[in-house]
XYZ file of C-alpha atoms in Angstrom:
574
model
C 70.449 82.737 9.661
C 73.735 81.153 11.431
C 72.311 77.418 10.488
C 71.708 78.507 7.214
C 75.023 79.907 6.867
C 76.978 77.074 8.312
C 74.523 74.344 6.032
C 75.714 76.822 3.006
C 79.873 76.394 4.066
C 79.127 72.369 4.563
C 77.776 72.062 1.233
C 80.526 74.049 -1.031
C 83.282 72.910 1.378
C 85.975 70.273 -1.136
C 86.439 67.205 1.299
C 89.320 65.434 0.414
C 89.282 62.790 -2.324
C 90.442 59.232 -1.424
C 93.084 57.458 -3.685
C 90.722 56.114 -6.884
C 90.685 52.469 -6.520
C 92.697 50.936 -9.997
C 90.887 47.619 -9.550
C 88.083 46.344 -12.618
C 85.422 45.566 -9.693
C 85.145 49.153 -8.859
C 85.394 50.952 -12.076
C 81.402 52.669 -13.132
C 79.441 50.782 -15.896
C 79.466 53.541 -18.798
C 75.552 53.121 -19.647
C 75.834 55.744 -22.390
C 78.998 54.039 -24.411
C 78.627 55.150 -27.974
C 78.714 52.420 -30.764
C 82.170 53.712 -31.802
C 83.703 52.607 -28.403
C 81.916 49.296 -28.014
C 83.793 48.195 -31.584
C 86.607 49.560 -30.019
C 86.265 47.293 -27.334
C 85.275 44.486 -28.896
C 88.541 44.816 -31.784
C 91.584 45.460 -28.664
C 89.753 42.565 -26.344
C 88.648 39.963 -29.268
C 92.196 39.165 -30.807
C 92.517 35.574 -31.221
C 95.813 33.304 -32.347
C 95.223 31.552 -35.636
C 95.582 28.505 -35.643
C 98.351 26.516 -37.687
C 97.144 24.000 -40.204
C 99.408 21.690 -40.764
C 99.874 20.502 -44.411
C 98.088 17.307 -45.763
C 99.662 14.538 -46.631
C 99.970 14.324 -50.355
C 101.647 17.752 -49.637
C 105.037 16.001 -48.095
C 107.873 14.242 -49.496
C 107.822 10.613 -48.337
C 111.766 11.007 -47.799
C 112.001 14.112 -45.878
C 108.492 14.489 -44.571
C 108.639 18.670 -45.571
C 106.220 20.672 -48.230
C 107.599 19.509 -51.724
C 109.891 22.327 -53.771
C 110.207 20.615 -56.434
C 107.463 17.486 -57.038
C 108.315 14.250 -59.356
C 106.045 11.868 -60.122
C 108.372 8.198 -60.459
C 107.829 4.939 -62.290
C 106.133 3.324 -59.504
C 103.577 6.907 -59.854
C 104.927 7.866 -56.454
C 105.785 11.354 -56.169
C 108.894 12.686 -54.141
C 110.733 15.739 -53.796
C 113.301 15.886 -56.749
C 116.511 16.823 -54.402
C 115.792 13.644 -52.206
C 115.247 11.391 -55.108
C 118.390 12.982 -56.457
C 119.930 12.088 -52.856
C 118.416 8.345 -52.126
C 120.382 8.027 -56.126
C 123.856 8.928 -54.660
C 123.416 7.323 -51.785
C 122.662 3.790 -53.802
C 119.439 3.857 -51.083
C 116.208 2.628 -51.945
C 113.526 3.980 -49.131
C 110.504 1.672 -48.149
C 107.235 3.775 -47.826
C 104.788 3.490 -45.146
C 102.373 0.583 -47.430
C 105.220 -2.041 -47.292
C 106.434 -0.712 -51.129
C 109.579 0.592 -52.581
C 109.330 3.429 -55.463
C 110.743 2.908 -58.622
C 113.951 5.599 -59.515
C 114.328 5.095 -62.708
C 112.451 7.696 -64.440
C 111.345 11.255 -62.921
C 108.272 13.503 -64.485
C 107.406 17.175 -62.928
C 104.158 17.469 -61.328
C 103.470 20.442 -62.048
C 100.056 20.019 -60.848
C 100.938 19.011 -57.332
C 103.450 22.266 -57.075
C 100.257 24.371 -57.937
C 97.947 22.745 -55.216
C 101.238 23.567 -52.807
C 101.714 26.510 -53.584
C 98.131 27.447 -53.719
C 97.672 26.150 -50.208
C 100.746 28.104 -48.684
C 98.955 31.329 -50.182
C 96.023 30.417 -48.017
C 96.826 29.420 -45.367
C 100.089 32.065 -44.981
C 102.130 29.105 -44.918
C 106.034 29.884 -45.872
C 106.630 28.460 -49.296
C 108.929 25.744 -49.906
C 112.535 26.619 -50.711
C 114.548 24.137 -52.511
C 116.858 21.893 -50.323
C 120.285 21.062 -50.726
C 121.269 17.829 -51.613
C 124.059 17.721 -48.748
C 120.754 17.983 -46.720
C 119.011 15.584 -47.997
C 121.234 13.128 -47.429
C 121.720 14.212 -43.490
C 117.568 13.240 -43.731
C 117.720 10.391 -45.458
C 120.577 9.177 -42.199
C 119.614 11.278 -38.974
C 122.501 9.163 -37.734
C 125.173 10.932 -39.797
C 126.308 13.906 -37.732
C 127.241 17.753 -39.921
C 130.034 19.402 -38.159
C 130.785 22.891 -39.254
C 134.434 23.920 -38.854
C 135.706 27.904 -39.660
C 138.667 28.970 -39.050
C 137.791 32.532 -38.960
C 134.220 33.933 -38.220
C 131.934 33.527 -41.581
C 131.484 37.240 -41.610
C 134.901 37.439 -43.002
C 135.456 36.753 -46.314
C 138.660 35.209 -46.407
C 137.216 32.250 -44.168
C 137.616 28.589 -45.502
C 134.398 26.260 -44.802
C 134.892 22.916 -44.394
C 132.078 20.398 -44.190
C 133.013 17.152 -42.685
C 130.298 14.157 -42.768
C 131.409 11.798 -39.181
C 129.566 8.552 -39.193
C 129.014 7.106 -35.849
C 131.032 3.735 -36.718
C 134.065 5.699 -37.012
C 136.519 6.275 -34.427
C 138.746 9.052 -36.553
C 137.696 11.631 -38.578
C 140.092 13.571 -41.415
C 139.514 17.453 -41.995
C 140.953 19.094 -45.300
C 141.492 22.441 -45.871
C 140.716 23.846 -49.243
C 143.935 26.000 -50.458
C 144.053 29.364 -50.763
C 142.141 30.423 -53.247
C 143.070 33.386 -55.496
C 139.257 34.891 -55.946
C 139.144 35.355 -52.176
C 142.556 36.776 -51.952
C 141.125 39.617 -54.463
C 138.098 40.040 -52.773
C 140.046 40.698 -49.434
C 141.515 43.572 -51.130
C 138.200 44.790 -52.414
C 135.447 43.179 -50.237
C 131.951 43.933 -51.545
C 129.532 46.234 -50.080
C 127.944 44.775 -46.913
C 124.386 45.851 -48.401
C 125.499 43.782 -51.611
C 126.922 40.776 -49.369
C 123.564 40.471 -47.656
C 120.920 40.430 -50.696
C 120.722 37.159 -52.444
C 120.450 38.447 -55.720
C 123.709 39.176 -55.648
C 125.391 37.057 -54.011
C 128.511 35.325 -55.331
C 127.490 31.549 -55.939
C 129.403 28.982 -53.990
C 131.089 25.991 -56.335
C 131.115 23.018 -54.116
C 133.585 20.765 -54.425
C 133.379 16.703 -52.887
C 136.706 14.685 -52.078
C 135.913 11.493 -51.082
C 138.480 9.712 -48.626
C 136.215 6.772 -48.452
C 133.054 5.154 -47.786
C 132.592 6.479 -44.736
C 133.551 9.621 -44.334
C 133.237 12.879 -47.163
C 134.943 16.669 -46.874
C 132.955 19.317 -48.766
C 135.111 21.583 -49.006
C 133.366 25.749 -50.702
C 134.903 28.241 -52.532
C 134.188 31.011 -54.968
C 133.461 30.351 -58.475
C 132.976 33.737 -60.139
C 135.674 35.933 -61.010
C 135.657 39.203 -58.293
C 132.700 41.963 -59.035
C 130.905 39.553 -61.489
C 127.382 39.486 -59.269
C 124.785 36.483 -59.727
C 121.689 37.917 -61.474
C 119.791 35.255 -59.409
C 119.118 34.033 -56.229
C 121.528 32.103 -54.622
C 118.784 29.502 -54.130
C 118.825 28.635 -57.637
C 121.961 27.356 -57.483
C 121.305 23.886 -55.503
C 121.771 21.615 -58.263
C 124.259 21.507 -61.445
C 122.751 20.477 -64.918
C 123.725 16.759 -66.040
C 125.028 16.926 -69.353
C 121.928 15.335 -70.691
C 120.227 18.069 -69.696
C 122.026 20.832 -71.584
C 119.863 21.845 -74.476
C 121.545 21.988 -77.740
C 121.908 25.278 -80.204
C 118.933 26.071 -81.675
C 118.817 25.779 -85.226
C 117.910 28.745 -87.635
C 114.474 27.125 -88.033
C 113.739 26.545 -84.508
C 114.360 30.199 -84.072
C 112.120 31.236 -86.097
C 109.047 29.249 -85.285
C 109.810 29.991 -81.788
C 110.202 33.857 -82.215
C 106.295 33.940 -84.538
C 105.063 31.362 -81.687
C 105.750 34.093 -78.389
C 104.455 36.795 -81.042
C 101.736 39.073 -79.273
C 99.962 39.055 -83.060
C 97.334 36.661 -83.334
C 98.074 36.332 -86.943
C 101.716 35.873 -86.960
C 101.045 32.622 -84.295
C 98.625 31.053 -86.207
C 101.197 31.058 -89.367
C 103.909 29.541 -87.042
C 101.191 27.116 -86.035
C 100.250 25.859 -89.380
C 103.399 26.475 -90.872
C 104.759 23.555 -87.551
C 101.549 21.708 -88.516
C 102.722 20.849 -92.133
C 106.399 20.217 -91.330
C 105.192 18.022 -88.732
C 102.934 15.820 -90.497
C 105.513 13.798 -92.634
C 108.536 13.895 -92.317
C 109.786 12.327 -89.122
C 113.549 13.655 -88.670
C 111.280 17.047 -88.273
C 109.220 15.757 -85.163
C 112.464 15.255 -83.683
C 114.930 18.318 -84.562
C 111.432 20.542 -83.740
C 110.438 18.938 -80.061
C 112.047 21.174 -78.336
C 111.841 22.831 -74.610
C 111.594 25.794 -76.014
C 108.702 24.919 -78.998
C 107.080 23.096 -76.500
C 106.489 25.542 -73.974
C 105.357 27.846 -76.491
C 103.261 25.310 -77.281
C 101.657 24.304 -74.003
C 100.404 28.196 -73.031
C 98.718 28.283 -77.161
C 96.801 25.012 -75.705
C 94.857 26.829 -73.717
C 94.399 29.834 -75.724
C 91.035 31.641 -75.389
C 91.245 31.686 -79.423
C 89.436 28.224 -80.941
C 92.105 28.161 -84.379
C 95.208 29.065 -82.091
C 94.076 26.037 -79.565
C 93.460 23.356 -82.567
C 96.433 24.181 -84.472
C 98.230 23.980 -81.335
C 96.530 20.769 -80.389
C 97.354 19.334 -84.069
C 100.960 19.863 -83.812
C 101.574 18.144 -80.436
C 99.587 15.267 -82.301
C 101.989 15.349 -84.941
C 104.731 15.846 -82.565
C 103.958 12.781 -79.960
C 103.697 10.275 -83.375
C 107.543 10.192 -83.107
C 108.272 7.859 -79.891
C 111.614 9.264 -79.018
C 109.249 12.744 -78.212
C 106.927 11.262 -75.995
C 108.349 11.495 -72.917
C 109.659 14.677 -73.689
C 106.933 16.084 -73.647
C 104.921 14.263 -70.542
C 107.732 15.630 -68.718
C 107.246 19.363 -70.295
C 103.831 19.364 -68.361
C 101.914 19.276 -71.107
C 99.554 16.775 -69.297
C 97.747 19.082 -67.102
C 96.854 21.928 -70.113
C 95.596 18.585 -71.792
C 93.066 17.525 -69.235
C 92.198 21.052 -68.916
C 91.090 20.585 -72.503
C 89.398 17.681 -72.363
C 87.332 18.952 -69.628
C 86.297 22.440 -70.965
C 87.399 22.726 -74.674
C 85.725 22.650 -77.849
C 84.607 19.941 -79.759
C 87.462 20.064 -82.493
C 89.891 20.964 -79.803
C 88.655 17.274 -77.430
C 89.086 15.481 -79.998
C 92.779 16.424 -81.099
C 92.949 16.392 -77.168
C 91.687 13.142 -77.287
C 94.386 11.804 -80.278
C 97.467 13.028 -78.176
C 96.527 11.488 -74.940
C 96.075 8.451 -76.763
C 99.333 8.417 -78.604
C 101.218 9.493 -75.402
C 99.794 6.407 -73.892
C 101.257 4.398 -76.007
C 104.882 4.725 -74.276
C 105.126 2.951 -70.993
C 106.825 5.425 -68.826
C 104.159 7.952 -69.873
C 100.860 5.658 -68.497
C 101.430 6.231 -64.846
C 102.364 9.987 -65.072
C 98.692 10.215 -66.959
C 97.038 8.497 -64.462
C 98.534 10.570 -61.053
C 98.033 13.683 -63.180
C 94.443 12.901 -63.467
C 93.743 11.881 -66.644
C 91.049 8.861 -66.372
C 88.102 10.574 -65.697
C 88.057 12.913 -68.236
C 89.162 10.366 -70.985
C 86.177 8.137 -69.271
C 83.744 11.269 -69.822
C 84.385 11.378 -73.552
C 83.451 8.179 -74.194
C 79.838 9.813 -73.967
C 80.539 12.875 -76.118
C 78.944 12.506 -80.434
C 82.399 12.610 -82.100
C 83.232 9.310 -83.220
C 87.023 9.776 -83.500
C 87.297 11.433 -80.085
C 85.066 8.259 -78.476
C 87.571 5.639 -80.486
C 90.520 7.639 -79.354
C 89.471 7.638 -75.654
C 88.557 4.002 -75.696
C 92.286 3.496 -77.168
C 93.740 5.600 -74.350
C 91.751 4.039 -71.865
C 93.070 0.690 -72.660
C 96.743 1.268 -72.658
C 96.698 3.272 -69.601
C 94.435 0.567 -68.282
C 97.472 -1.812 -68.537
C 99.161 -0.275 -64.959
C 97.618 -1.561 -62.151
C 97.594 1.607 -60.360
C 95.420 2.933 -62.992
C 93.067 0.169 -62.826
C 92.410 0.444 -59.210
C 91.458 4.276 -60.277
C 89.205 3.647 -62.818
C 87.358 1.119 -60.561
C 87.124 4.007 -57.819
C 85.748 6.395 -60.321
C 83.097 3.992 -61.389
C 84.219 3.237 -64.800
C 82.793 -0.805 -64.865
C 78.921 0.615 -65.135
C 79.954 2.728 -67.818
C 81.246 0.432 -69.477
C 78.857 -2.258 -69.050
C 76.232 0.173 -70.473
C 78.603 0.491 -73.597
C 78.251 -3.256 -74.148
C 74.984 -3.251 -73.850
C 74.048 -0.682 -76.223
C 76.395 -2.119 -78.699
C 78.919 1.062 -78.734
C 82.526 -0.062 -79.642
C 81.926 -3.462 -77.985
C 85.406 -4.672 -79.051
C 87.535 -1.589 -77.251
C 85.384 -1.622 -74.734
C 86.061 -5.098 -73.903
C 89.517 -4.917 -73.969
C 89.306 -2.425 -71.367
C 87.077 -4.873 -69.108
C 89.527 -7.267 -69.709
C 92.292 -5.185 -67.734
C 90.255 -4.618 -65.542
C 89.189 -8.348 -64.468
C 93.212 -8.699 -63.553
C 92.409 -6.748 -60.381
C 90.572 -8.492 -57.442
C 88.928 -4.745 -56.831
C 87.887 -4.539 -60.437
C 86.424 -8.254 -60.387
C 84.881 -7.885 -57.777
C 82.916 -4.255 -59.156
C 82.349 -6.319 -62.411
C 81.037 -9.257 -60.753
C 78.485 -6.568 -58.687
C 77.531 -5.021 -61.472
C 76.073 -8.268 -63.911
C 79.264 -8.402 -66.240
C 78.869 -12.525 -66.455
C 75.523 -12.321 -67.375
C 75.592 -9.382 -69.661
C 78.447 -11.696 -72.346
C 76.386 -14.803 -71.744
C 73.380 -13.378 -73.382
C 75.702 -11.605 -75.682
C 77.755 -14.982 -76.767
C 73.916 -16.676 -76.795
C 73.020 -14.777 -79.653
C 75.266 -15.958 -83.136
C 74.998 -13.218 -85.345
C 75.580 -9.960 -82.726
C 79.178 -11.396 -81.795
C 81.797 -11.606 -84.097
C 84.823 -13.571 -83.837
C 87.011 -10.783 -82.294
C 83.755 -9.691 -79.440
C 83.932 -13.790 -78.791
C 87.596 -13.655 -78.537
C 86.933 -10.241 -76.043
C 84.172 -12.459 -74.405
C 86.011 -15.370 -73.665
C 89.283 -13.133 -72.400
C 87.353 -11.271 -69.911
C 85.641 -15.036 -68.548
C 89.061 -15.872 -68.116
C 90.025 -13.254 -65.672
C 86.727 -13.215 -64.103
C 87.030 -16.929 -63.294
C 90.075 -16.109 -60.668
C 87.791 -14.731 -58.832
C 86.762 -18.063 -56.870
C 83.512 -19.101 -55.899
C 81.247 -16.344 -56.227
C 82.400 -15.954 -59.902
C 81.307 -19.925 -60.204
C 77.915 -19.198 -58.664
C 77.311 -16.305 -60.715
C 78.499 -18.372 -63.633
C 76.260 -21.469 -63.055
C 73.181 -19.315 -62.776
C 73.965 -17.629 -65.986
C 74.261 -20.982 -67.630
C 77.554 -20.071 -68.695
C 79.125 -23.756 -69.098
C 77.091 -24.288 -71.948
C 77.518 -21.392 -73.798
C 81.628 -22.011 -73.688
C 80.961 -25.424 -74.905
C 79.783 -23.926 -77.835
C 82.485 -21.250 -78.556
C 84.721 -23.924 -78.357
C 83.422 -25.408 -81.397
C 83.099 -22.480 -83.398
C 86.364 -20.368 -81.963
C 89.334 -19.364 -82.669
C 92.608 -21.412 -81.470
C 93.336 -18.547 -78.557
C 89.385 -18.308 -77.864
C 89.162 -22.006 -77.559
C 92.491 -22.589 -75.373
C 90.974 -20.002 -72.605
C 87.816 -21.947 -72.673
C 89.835 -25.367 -72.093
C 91.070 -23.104 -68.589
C 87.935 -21.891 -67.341
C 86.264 -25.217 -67.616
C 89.387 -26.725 -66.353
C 89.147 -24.339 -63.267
C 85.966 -24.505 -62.465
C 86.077 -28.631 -62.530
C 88.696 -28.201 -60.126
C 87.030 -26.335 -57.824
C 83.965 -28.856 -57.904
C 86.439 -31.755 -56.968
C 87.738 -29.821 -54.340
C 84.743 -28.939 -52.877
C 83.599 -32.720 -52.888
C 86.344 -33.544 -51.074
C 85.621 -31.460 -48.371
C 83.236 -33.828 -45.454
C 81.333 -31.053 -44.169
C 79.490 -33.295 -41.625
C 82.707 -34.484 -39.974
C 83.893 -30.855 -39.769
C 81.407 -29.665 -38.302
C 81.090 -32.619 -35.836
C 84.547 -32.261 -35.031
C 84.281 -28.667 -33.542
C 87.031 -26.973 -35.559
C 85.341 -25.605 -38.548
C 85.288 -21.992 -36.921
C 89.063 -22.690 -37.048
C 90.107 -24.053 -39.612
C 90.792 -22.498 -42.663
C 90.468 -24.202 -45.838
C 90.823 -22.824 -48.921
C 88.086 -23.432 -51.753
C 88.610 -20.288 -54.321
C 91.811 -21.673 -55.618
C 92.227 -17.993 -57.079
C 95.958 -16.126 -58.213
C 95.805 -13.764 -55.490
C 93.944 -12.242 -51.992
C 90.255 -12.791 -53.817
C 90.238 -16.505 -53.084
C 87.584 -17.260 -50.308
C 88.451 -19.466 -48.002
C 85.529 -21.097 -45.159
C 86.534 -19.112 -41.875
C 85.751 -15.779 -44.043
C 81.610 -17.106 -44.076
């Protein structure tokens, strides 16, 4: 009975508990975890960073190497953020890209397209959006070297502080500060200062005027002051304020007509916009002083959300007018640089037949003007213009050709239409017989390129217009004309175009257009006989055998194509 006892006092007796060990080693494996607690685990312990993407390219201005605000395509078909373009301008600086070349300031276009895509790709990737730069701060990017010294005289809390900007450049010894005088806004909004909760939104705050004085090349005070009268708040953000208007780009009054069309043409009745439409249509289509009073900012951006209306008669009337608009010259790069481009290509791409093919007749006649061709052709306009040239309406097919060509005159949109395969297209074209003349023209431009000669040398161009010159009665004296124009800029090509040509037999069909040609057709047969002759001599009077006897013919380079640019061949390339 006692051991029992005593084993009954050992069992219930509490020993004391030792300190619980904190470390992960000696912590119990819970076997029976419910599901709930394992993705409980698995959420607090799995947290990873993201990662940060940076932004391609195409994405940053040359200049300032930051996301574009603002894009511009130029006349080189560069595009650039518009404040540094605006900056490189006042600073009579010309910037050399990264390929050796130097854009072209002289005309700007919005791509509106490339803001999109930016946009679009800060959403994604929760990337900041651009803000717009100042133009003071462009320049400080444009020369690192120039050093921004901020002066205040009083902390810039306070309102009654004067800011003075001065710009020291490191080749001067001295530098001259200016303060602005006292100006009688602040002194009234010292005795009423504005609500701190007011001071510190941006859509109200008071918008700064700046003002430049220039003591001389070298050296610039900015001096900032108020330029609103006291209690009279900005209804926008401050950030809209980087840039003044030029007094070109002030619109005018709208006239009473204007007005009108423009009031019927925002109309939520779908009736009421197709009478403004028809009713611009007709005033439009003959009298010229009326393309010009009506092709306004205002009409036209009405007009460029009706071009992609989801309702077929709104999109052709719409479609029709811009024709009718973009017949007057003066209005075509108006309204490239409304970004009406981009709603265009969307057409081409997606629209009705009716609506391509007024698509089709603006592209064309915005082609026409020279500073419009490049814009076209960085906004993406070959391909689809290269894809109607398949579709069954006539007019559209002539009107893409047309297009084609003139845009085809840039060289930076020849060296696109080569990469988008456009040479067996058009090849095919020629073969089948389908508008052999425009289509020839095109090839033409394209032979001026030693990337497009070379694409129509692969693809059999020589000996598709031998065997069409070879027959009498399927060429007429224009497709000979075509013929003998796109020989001519295939024979720059060097020797490979002369082999090609020799097996084609292509001496002796030129002998015989230049019997039967015209004056032009005859002269540019005269050259490429001339050239290849030359090239014949010069090959003769080349002694291979000593060359090679001498050791140096893996050295030397001697050149045999003779060619106008990079395409000639020379024997070290072998």
């Amino acid at each position: 009975m006692e051991i029992q006892q005593s084993l009954k006092l050992t069992i219930h007796k509490k020993w004391p508990s030792s300190p619980k060990k904190t470390s992960k080693d000696s912590e119990p494996i819970n076997t029976t975890a419910t599901p709930k607690l394992k993705w409980k685990k698995i959420f607090f312990h799995t947290k990873t960073k993201p990662k940060i993407q940076n932004p391609p390219d195409e994405f940053l201005c040359p200049v300032s190497r930051s996301l574009m605000f603002d894009p511009v395509i130029v006349s080189s078909g560069h595009s650039f953020e518009r404040s540094s373009v605006e900056a490189c301008k006042n600073l009579n600086f010309t910037p050399q890209l990264p390929d050796g070349t130097t854009p072209d300031f002289s005309t700007l276009i919005p791509n509106l397209a490339l803001k999109s895509a930016i946009l679009k790709w800060c959403h994604t990737t929760h990337t900041p959006p651009p803000l717009p730069h100042n133009n003071l701060v462009q320049q400080t990017s444009i020369f690192p070297d120039t050093k921004l010294v901020q002066h205040t005289s009083i902390s810039p809390d306070t309102p009654n502080s004067n800011l003075v900007q001065t710009s020291i450049s490191p080749n001067v010894g001295t530098v001259e500060e200016k303060l602005s005088d006292r100006d009688p806004i602040l002194d009234s909004l010292d005795e009423n200062p504005p609500p701190t909760n007011l001071r510190r939104h941006a859509e109200t705050e008071v918008p700064i005027r700046p003002t430049h004085l220039y003591t001389s090349s070298e050296e610039s005070i900015a001096t900032s002051s108020a330029s609103t009268p006291p209690f009279q708040l900005a209804t926008r953000p401050s950030c809209c304020y980087y840039s003044s208007p030029s007094s070109s780009e002030i619109e005018p009054a709208a006239t009473p007509e204007e007005e009108e069309i423009t009031g019927k043409l925002k109309s939520p009745l779908q009736n009421i916009v197709e009478e403004a439409l028809l009713s611009l249509r007709k005033l439009t289509r003959v009298r010229e002083e009326t393309r010009v009073q009506l092709c306004t900012p205002r009409i036209l951006s009405a007009l460029r959300s009706l071009v992609l209306s989801k309702h077929v008669n709104v999109q052709v009337n719409a479609l029709a007018s811009l024709v009718n608009l973009s017949l007057e010259k003066s209005n075509k790069v108006k309204i490239v640089r409304s970004g009406m481009v981009p709603p265009l290509i969307e057409v081409l791409k997606f629209g009705s037949p009716e609506a391509q093919e007024h698509c089709a007749g603006a592209l064309f006649s915005l082609s026409l003007e020279d500073d419009n061709k490049t814009a076209i052709g960085v906004l993406g306009g070959l391909g689809p213009l290269l894809q109607m040239l398949r579709v069954e309406s006539e007019r559209t097919r002539h009107d893409s050709a047309l297009a084609l060509y003139h845009l085809s005159l840039v060289q930076s949109n020849r060296s696109k239409m080569v990469k988008l395969g456009s040479v067996p297209v058009l090849l095919s074209m020629v073969k089948l017989g389908h508008m052999t003349g425009r289509v020839l023209l095109i090839l033409g431009n394209l032979g001026s390129g030693s990337d497009g000669r070379a694409a129509m040398l692969d693809a059999g161009v020589v000996e598709c217009l031998v065997g069409l010159l070879n027959v009498p009665d399927s060429a007429t004296a224009s497709t000979r004309e075509s013929c003998v124009t796109v020989m001519y800029a295939l024979s720059h090509g060097g020797l490979r175009f002369k082999a090609v040509a020799k097996a084609a037999g292509l001496v002796e069909v030129l002998q015989k257009v230049e019997k039967v040609g015209s004056e032009r057709a005859r002269h540019k047969v005269r050259k490429i006989l001339e050239m290849m002759r030359a090239k014949e001599v010069e090959e003769e009077d080349v002694d291979w055998e000593e060359l090679l006897d001498s050791g140096l013919g893996c050295r030397t380079r001697i050149r045999l194509g003779g060619g106008l640019d990079d395409s000639s061949v020379n024997s070290a390339e072998f």
